[in-house]
Coordinates of C-alpha atoms in Angstrom, one line a residue:
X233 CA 0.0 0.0 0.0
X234 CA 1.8 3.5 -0.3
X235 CA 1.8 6.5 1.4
X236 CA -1.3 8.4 -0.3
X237 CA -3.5 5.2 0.1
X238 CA -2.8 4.8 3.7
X239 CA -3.5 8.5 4.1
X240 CA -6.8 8.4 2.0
X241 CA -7.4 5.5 4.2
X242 CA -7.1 7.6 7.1
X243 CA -9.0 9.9 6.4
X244 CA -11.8 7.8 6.0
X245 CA -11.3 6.4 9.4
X246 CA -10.9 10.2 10.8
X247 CA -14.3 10.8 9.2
X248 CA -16.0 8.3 10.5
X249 CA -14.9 8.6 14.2
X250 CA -15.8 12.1 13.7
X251 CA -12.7 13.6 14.5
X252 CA -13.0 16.4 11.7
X253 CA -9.3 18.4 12.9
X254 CA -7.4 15.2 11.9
X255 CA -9.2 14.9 8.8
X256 CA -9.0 18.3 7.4
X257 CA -5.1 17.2 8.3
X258 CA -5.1 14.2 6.6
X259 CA -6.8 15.8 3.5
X260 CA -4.0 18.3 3.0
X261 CA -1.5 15.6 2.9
X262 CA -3.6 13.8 0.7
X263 CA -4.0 16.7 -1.6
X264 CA -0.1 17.3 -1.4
X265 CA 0.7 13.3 -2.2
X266 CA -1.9 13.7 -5.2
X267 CA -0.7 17.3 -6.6
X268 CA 3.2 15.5 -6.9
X269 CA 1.8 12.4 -8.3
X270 CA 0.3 14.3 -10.9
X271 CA 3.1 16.5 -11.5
X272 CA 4.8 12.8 -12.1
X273 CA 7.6 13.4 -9.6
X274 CA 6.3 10.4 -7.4
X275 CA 8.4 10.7 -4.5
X276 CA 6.1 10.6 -1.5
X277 CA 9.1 11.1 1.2
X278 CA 9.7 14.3 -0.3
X279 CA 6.5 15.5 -0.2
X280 CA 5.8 14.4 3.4
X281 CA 9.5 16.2 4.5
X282 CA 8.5 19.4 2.2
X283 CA 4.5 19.4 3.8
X284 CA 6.2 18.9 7.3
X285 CA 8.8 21.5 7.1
X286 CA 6.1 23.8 6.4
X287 CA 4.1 22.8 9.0
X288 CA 7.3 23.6 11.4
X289 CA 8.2 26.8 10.1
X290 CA 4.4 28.2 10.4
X291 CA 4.5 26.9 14.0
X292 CA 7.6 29.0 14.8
X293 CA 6.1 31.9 12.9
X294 CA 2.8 31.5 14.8
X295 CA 4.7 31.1 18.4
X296 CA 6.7 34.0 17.6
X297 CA 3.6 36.2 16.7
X298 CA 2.2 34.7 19.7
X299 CA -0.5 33.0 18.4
X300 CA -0.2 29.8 20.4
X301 CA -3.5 27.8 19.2
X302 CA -2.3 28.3 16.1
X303 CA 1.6 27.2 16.8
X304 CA -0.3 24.1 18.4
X305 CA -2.3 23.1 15.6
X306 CA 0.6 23.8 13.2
X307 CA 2.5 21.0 15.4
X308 CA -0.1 18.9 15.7
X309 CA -0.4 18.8 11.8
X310 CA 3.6 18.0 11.6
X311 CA 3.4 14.9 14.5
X312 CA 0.6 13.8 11.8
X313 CA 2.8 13.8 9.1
X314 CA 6.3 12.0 10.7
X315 CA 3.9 9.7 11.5
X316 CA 3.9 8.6 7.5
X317 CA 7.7 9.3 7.4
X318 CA 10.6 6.3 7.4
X319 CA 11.9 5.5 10.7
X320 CA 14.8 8.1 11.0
X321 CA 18.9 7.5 11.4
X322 CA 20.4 7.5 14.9
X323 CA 23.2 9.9 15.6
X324 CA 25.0 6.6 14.9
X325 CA 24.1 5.1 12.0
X326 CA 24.4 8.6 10.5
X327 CA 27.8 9.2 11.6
X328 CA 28.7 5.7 10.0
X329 CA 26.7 6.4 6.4
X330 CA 28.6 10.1 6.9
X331 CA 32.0 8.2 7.2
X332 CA 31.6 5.9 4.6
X333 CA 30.7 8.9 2.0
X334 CA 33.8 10.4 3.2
X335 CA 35.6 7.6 2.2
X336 CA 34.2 7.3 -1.2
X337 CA 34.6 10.6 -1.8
X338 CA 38.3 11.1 -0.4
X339 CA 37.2 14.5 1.0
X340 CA 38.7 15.9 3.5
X341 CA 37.9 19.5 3.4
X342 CA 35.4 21.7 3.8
X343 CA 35.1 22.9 0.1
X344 CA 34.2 19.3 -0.9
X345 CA 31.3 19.0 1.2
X346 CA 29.1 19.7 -2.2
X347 CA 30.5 16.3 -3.1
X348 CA 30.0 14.1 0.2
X349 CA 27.0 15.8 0.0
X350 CA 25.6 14.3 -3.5
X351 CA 27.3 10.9 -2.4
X352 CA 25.3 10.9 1.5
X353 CA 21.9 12.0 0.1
X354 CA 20.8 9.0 -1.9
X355 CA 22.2 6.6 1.1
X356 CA 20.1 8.7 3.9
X357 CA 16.5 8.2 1.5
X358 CA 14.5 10.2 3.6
X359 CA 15.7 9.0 6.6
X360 CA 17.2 12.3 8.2
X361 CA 16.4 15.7 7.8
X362 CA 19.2 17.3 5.1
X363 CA 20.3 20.4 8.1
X364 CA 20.7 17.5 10.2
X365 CA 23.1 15.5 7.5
X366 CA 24.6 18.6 6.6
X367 CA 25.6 19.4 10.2
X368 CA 27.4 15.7 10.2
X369 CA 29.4 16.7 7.2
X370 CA 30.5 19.4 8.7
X371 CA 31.2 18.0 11.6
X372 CA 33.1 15.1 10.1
X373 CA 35.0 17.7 8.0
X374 CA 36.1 19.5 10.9
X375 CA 34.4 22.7 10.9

């Protein structure tokens, strides 16, 4: 089953156990999932990272303005959507994907992070957030 049909799945559940906040959640995701799949792109990890980014940069923006019901619901919506998100890397097992790009690579500066970069990416699938990769690079690299 993939990610959009668990979610429209979901929603239908949400529906019918009347919880109406979760499902006008679970729609956005939905319509999100079907917009990329229509655009032919396909990859539902990206859109559930991209959807829950958003979701945690209009929290801050909410808290700061302080508009706390709204910074609530905001998280509430992003819990929702790491929910349909892969299990995510340890500090450890990143640190061991990060050293084994390093060694692929050869790098061992800081100007060829663009490199261990492209290398780690495809390795972490969606796994890790790419601030939190790119902060083990640089750490790695000796920053």
């Amino acid at each position: 089953m993939s990610v959009l049909e668990q979610v429209q799945e979901d929603v239908r559940a949400a529906m019918k156990a009347r919880e109406r906040d979760r499902a006008g959640a679970l729609r956005m995701i939905v319509d999100a999932l079907q917009k990329d799949a229509k655009l032919g792109d396909g990859d539902e990890v990206a859109v559930l990272q991209r959807e829950r980014k958003k979701r945690l940069e209009a929290a801050d923006a909410y808290h700061e303005a302080g508009r706390t019901e709204q910074a609530a619901a905001e998280h509430l919506e992003a819990e929702l959507i790491e929910g349909y998100l892969p299990q995510q890397l340890s500090d450890e097992e990143l640190a061991e994907l990060v050293a084994a790009a390093l060694e692929e690579t050869g790098a061992s500066e800081q100007k060829q992070m663009g490199q261990v970069m492209s290398a780690l990416m495809p390795e972490v699938g969606g796994r890790a957030d790419g601030k939190r990769v790119s902060a083990a690079v640089r750490e790695a690299l000796g920053s």
